[in-house]
Short mmCIF file of C-alpha atoms in Angstrom, two decimals:
data_model
loop_
_atom_site.label_atom_id
_atom_site.label_comp_id
_atom_site.label_asym_id
_atom_site.label_seq_id
_atom_site.Cartn_x
_atom_site.Cartn_y
_atom_site.Cartn_z
CA UNK A 82 -8.58 -43.71 42.16
CA UNK A 83 -8.49 -40.41 42.80
CA UNK A 84 -5.47 -39.43 41.74
CA UNK A 85 -5.91 -40.46 38.27
CA UNK A 86 -9.15 -38.40 38.52
CA UNK A 87 -7.10 -36.24 39.49
CA UNK A 88 -4.47 -36.11 37.21
CA UNK A 89 -6.97 -36.55 34.02
CA UNK A 90 -8.68 -33.48 35.23
CA UNK A 91 -5.38 -31.22 35.69
CA UNK A 92 -4.22 -33.44 31.86
CA UNK A 93 -8.01 -32.30 30.36
CA UNK A 94 -7.33 -28.46 31.83
CA UNK A 95 -4.21 -28.93 30.16
CA UNK A 96 -4.98 -29.48 26.57
CA UNK A 97 -7.86 -27.27 27.18
CA UNK A 98 -6.14 -24.15 27.85
CA UNK A 99 -3.33 -24.97 24.60
CA UNK A 100 -6.46 -25.13 22.97
CA UNK A 101 -7.45 -21.98 23.56
CA UNK A 102 -3.89 -20.48 23.11
CA UNK A 103 -4.18 -21.44 19.82
CA UNK A 104 -6.80 -20.25 18.70
CA UNK A 105 -5.92 -17.37 20.09
CA UNK A 106 -2.97 -16.56 17.98
CA UNK A 107 -4.60 -18.00 14.66
CA UNK A 108 -7.55 -14.97 14.87
CA UNK A 109 -4.41 -12.57 15.99
CA UNK A 110 -2.88 -13.70 12.71
CA UNK A 111 -5.40 -13.68 10.60
CA UNK A 112 -7.72 -10.90 11.44
CA UNK A 113 -10.72 -9.65 10.02
CA UNK A 114 -11.35 -7.28 7.60
CA UNK A 115 -13.69 -4.89 6.97
CA UNK A 116 -15.50 -4.21 4.41
CA UNK A 117 -14.29 -0.63 2.96
CA UNK A 118 -12.19 -1.65 -0.26
CA UNK A 119 -9.82 0.65 -1.87
CA UNK A 120 -8.04 -0.21 -4.96
CA UNK A 121 -4.84 1.91 -7.03
CA UNK A 122 -5.30 2.19 -10.35
CA UNK A 123 -2.20 1.42 -12.43
CA UNK A 124 -1.43 1.48 -15.77
CA UNK A 125 -0.07 -2.55 -15.68
CA UNK A 126 -3.78 -3.34 -13.72
CA UNK A 127 -5.69 -2.86 -10.49
CA UNK A 128 -5.01 -3.32 -7.01
CA UNK A 129 -7.37 -4.29 -4.90
CA UNK A 130 -6.91 -4.27 -0.59
CA UNK A 131 -8.99 -4.64 2.77
CA UNK A 132 -8.23 -3.42 6.15
CA UNK A 133 -7.50 -4.66 9.03
CA UNK A 134 -8.83 -1.45 11.66
CA UNK A 135 -9.32 -4.32 15.13
CA UNK A 136 -5.20 -4.62 14.62
CA UNK A 137 -4.07 -1.22 13.88
CA UNK A 138 -7.29 1.80 13.80
CA UNK A 139 -5.37 4.80 13.91
CA UNK A 140 -3.75 3.05 10.41
CA UNK A 141 -6.20 2.53 9.22
CA UNK A 142 -7.93 6.15 9.51
CA UNK A 143 -5.01 7.59 8.19
CA UNK A 144 -4.73 5.93 5.22
CA UNK A 145 -8.28 6.28 4.31
CA UNK A 146 -8.24 9.78 5.22
CA UNK A 147 -5.14 10.76 3.08
CA UNK A 148 -6.96 8.55 0.36
CA UNK A 149 -10.33 9.98 0.89
CA UNK A 150 -8.18 13.87 0.51
CA UNK A 151 -6.42 13.12 -2.95
CA UNK A 152 -3.15 12.55 -2.13
CA UNK A 153 -2.17 9.30 -3.24
CA UNK A 154 -3.51 10.94 -6.86
CA UNK A 155 -0.50 10.34 -8.98
CA UNK A 156 1.98 9.49 -6.11
CA UNK A 157 4.18 6.47 -7.54
CA UNK A 158 6.00 3.26 -6.10
CA UNK A 159 9.95 3.62 -5.93
CA UNK A 160 10.87 0.64 -5.04
CA UNK A 161 10.02 -2.96 -6.56
CA UNK A 162 12.15 -5.93 -4.14
CA UNK A 163 10.97 -9.12 -6.02
CA UNK A 164 9.79 -11.30 -3.49
CA UNK A 165 10.62 -8.92 -0.48
CA UNK A 166 8.08 -5.65 -1.25
CA UNK A 167 6.89 -2.95 -3.46
CA UNK A 168 6.12 -0.06 -1.37
CA UNK A 169 4.55 3.57 -2.43
CA UNK A 170 6.54 6.52 -1.71
CA UNK A 171 5.60 8.98 0.63
CA UNK A 172 2.78 11.60 -1.00
CA UNK A 173 4.81 14.06 -0.18
CA UNK A 174 7.69 14.16 -1.88
CA UNK A 175 6.08 11.90 -4.08
CA UNK A 176 3.14 13.31 -5.62
CA UNK A 177 3.51 15.31 -8.82
CA UNK A 178 0.55 16.91 -8.36
CA UNK A 179 -0.11 19.94 -6.87
CA UNK A 180 -1.19 20.60 -2.82
CA UNK A 181 -4.03 22.43 -1.10
CA UNK A 182 -3.66 23.69 2.05
CA UNK A 183 -5.58 21.22 4.25
CA UNK A 184 -4.36 17.84 2.32
CA UNK A 185 -0.16 19.32 2.70
CA UNK A 186 -1.15 19.70 6.59
CA UNK A 187 -2.92 16.00 6.88
CA UNK A 188 0.22 14.37 4.52
CA UNK A 189 2.84 15.97 7.29
CA UNK A 190 1.42 14.46 9.84
CA UNK A 191 2.88 10.86 11.37
CA UNK A 192 0.80 8.44 13.89
CA UNK A 193 1.62 6.48 16.47
CA UNK A 194 3.34 2.36 15.87
CA UNK A 195 0.27 0.03 16.02
CA UNK A 196 2.54 -3.53 16.06
CA UNK A 197 0.73 -6.29 16.25
CA UNK A 198 0.74 -10.44 15.92
CA UNK A 199 -0.37 -10.41 12.35
CA UNK A 200 2.49 -12.04 10.20
CA UNK A 201 4.34 -10.13 7.20
CA UNK A 202 3.38 -12.04 4.47
CA UNK A 203 2.63 -12.01 0.72
CA UNK A 204 0.44 -9.59 0.19
CA UNK A 205 0.19 -7.68 3.97
CA UNK A 206 0.24 -3.92 3.83
CA UNK A 207 2.87 -2.28 6.22
CA UNK A 208 3.03 0.50 7.09
CA UNK A 209 6.71 2.33 6.67
CA UNK A 210 8.81 4.52 8.96
CA UNK A 211 11.85 6.51 10.13
CA UNK A 212 13.96 5.37 13.02
CA UNK A 213 11.31 6.45 15.50
CA UNK A 214 8.58 3.93 16.26
CA UNK A 215 5.76 6.67 15.68
CA UNK A 216 7.02 8.12 12.66
CA UNK A 217 5.10 6.49 9.89
CA UNK A 218 3.00 9.19 7.41
CA UNK A 219 1.85 7.88 4.41
CA UNK A 220 4.93 5.83 2.54
CA UNK A 221 4.25 1.67 3.08
CA UNK A 222 4.57 -1.95 1.20
CA UNK A 223 3.25 -4.58 -0.51
CA UNK A 224 4.51 -7.53 1.06
CA UNK A 225 5.46 -9.79 -2.26
CA UNK A 226 7.25 -12.68 0.11
CA UNK A 227 7.30 -13.46 3.65
CA UNK A 228 9.65 -11.08 6.29
CA UNK A 229 9.71 -12.70 10.00
CA UNK A 230 11.81 -10.47 10.70
CA UNK A 231 9.92 -6.95 10.38
CA UNK A 232 6.88 -9.27 12.55
CA UNK A 233 6.52 -6.55 15.44
CA UNK A 234 8.73 -3.98 13.77
CA UNK A 235 6.05 -2.78 11.81
CA UNK A 236 2.63 -1.62 11.80
CA UNK A 237 0.14 -4.14 9.38
CA UNK A 238 -3.19 -2.69 8.58
CA UNK A 239 -4.57 -5.03 5.18
CA UNK A 240 -4.13 -6.91 2.73
CA UNK A 241 -4.19 -6.45 -1.09
CA UNK A 242 -7.63 -8.54 -1.33
CA UNK A 243 -6.99 -8.26 -5.83
CA UNK A 244 -4.64 -7.67 -7.97
CA UNK A 245 -1.44 -10.95 -7.68
CA UNK A 246 -1.64 -10.49 -11.19
CA UNK A 247 -0.09 -6.64 -11.00
CA UNK A 248 2.38 -6.94 -8.77
CA UNK A 249 3.73 -10.15 -10.60
CA UNK A 250 4.13 -7.71 -13.15
CA UNK A 251 5.80 -5.09 -10.96
CA UNK A 252 8.18 -7.53 -9.92
CA UNK A 253 9.42 -7.71 -13.47
CA UNK A 254 10.41 -4.09 -13.81
CA UNK A 255 13.80 -3.13 -14.22
CA UNK A 256 15.46 -2.32 -11.21
CA UNK A 257 18.51 -0.87 -9.77
CA UNK A 258 20.67 -1.01 -6.27
CA UNK A 259 21.36 1.44 -3.58
CA UNK A 260 22.95 0.79 -0.77
CA UNK A 261 19.99 -2.06 0.70
CA UNK A 262 17.26 -0.92 -1.49
CA UNK A 263 16.20 -2.18 -4.69
CA UNK A 264 14.93 1.28 -6.77
CA UNK A 265 13.26 1.64 -10.20
CA UNK A 266 15.53 1.98 -13.04
CA UNK A 267 13.80 3.97 -15.51
CA UNK A 268 13.85 6.48 -17.83
CA UNK A 269 17.19 7.61 -17.10
CA UNK A 270 17.56 8.03 -13.05
CA UNK A 271 13.34 8.12 -12.88
CA UNK A 272 13.08 5.60 -10.09
CA UNK A 273 8.98 6.33 -10.69
CA UNK A 274 8.45 2.48 -11.37
CA UNK A 275 4.30 3.04 -11.40
CA UNK A 276 2.40 5.78 -11.66
CA UNK A 277 -1.28 4.94 -9.59
CA UNK A 278 -4.45 6.21 -8.92
CA UNK A 279 -6.53 5.86 -6.18
CA UNK A 280 -10.05 4.93 -5.16
CA UNK A 281 -12.87 3.60 -2.67
CA UNK A 282 -14.99 1.15 -3.73
CA UNK A 283 -18.09 1.77 -1.22
CA UNK A 284 -17.52 5.78 -1.44
CA UNK A 285 -18.52 8.09 -4.34
CA UNK A 286 -14.61 9.98 -5.35
CA UNK A 287 -13.90 11.44 -8.45
CA UNK A 288 -13.69 8.91 -11.49
CA UNK A 289 -10.21 6.81 -11.28
CA UNK A 290 -7.91 6.92 -14.76
CA UNK A 291 -5.95 4.95 -16.08
CA UNK A 292 -1.97 5.18 -14.63
CA UNK A 293 0.75 5.09 -17.57
CA UNK A 294 4.58 5.13 -16.43
CA UNK A 295 6.52 7.65 -16.99
CA UNK A 296 8.26 7.25 -20.70
CA UNK A 297 6.95 3.56 -21.13
CA UNK A 298 4.01 2.68 -22.47
CA UNK A 299 4.02 -1.81 -22.51
CA UNK A 300 2.71 -1.59 -26.06
CA UNK A 301 4.34 -3.60 -29.20
CA UNK A 302 1.29 -1.10 -31.76
CA UNK A 303 3.01 2.01 -30.09
CA UNK A 304 7.09 1.38 -31.61
CA UNK A 305 5.64 3.67 -34.50
CA UNK A 306 4.26 6.41 -32.37
CA UNK A 307 8.66 6.68 -31.02
CA UNK A 308 8.20 10.79 -31.53
CA UNK A 309 4.94 11.50 -30.44
CA UNK A 310 5.75 9.59 -27.13
CA UNK A 311 7.15 12.59 -25.62
CA UNK A 312 4.04 15.27 -26.48
CA UNK A 313 1.76 12.56 -25.43
CA UNK A 314 3.27 12.15 -21.63
CA UNK A 315 3.21 16.11 -21.46
CA UNK A 316 -0.30 16.01 -22.06
CA UNK A 317 -0.66 12.80 -19.72
CA UNK A 318 0.81 15.11 -17.13
CA UNK A 319 -1.13 18.33 -17.70
CA UNK A 320 -4.19 16.42 -17.77
CA UNK A 321 -3.57 15.21 -14.03
CA UNK A 322 -2.51 18.78 -13.04
CA UNK A 323 -5.50 20.06 -14.48
CA UNK A 324 -7.78 17.39 -12.93
CA UNK A 325 -6.76 17.63 -9.82
CA UNK A 326 -7.70 21.45 -9.57
CA UNK A 327 -10.28 20.46 -10.33
CA UNK A 328 -10.71 17.87 -7.98
CA UNK A 329 -9.44 20.60 -5.30
CA UNK A 330 -12.23 23.24 -6.48
CA UNK A 331 -15.56 20.65 -6.56
CA UNK A 332 -14.49 18.28 -3.77
CA UNK A 333 -11.91 19.90 -1.20
#
């Protein structure tokens, strides 16, 4: 009888441990989002992001700071690989508006890689980097499908909370392959697939403006405006620059 009770106790203990491990993994794979939200406005629609400060606190703080400083303003998606990732350009090379000194210094900083057990699935935000695991800067990817080969190799810091329909539109844009990368293929050699203007939902930032893809306005009514398009593009570009100058002056 004692042997039976001992075996029963060990079985119960084993089951308890298995359940505890399972629950721990579930929590790790589906962490709690913070209340803060950032919206990227694009000419194809808005994309809203939530963040995992409990998983990647340094990365989240870094991205927040770059957004608050306006570093992502006039930046773009340079790569959309359907079913894999939509990648945001590094702001140092992808942004078109002028910098102030503080923005420039912050944009060039790199951070440590905060790798976790959270899975790379559609909608996840994953920090870009070079071969050095601690070389993350400002480029990051939005997962457009499951990518288990990226797990524990790239720092996950949040996920898309609204805007999957916008991601679906981006996946339909024409692209070209350059080695292992699928790049934008619009307006000659341009790789700027979509411009965006980020803002915080819960913080005051310069009022966002709708962003237009350079050289591509998907509106049938614009077919009769072919001659006006170059002028419109120049005016929009000049507006972006002027707005950014005023933002740096009034909200340093």
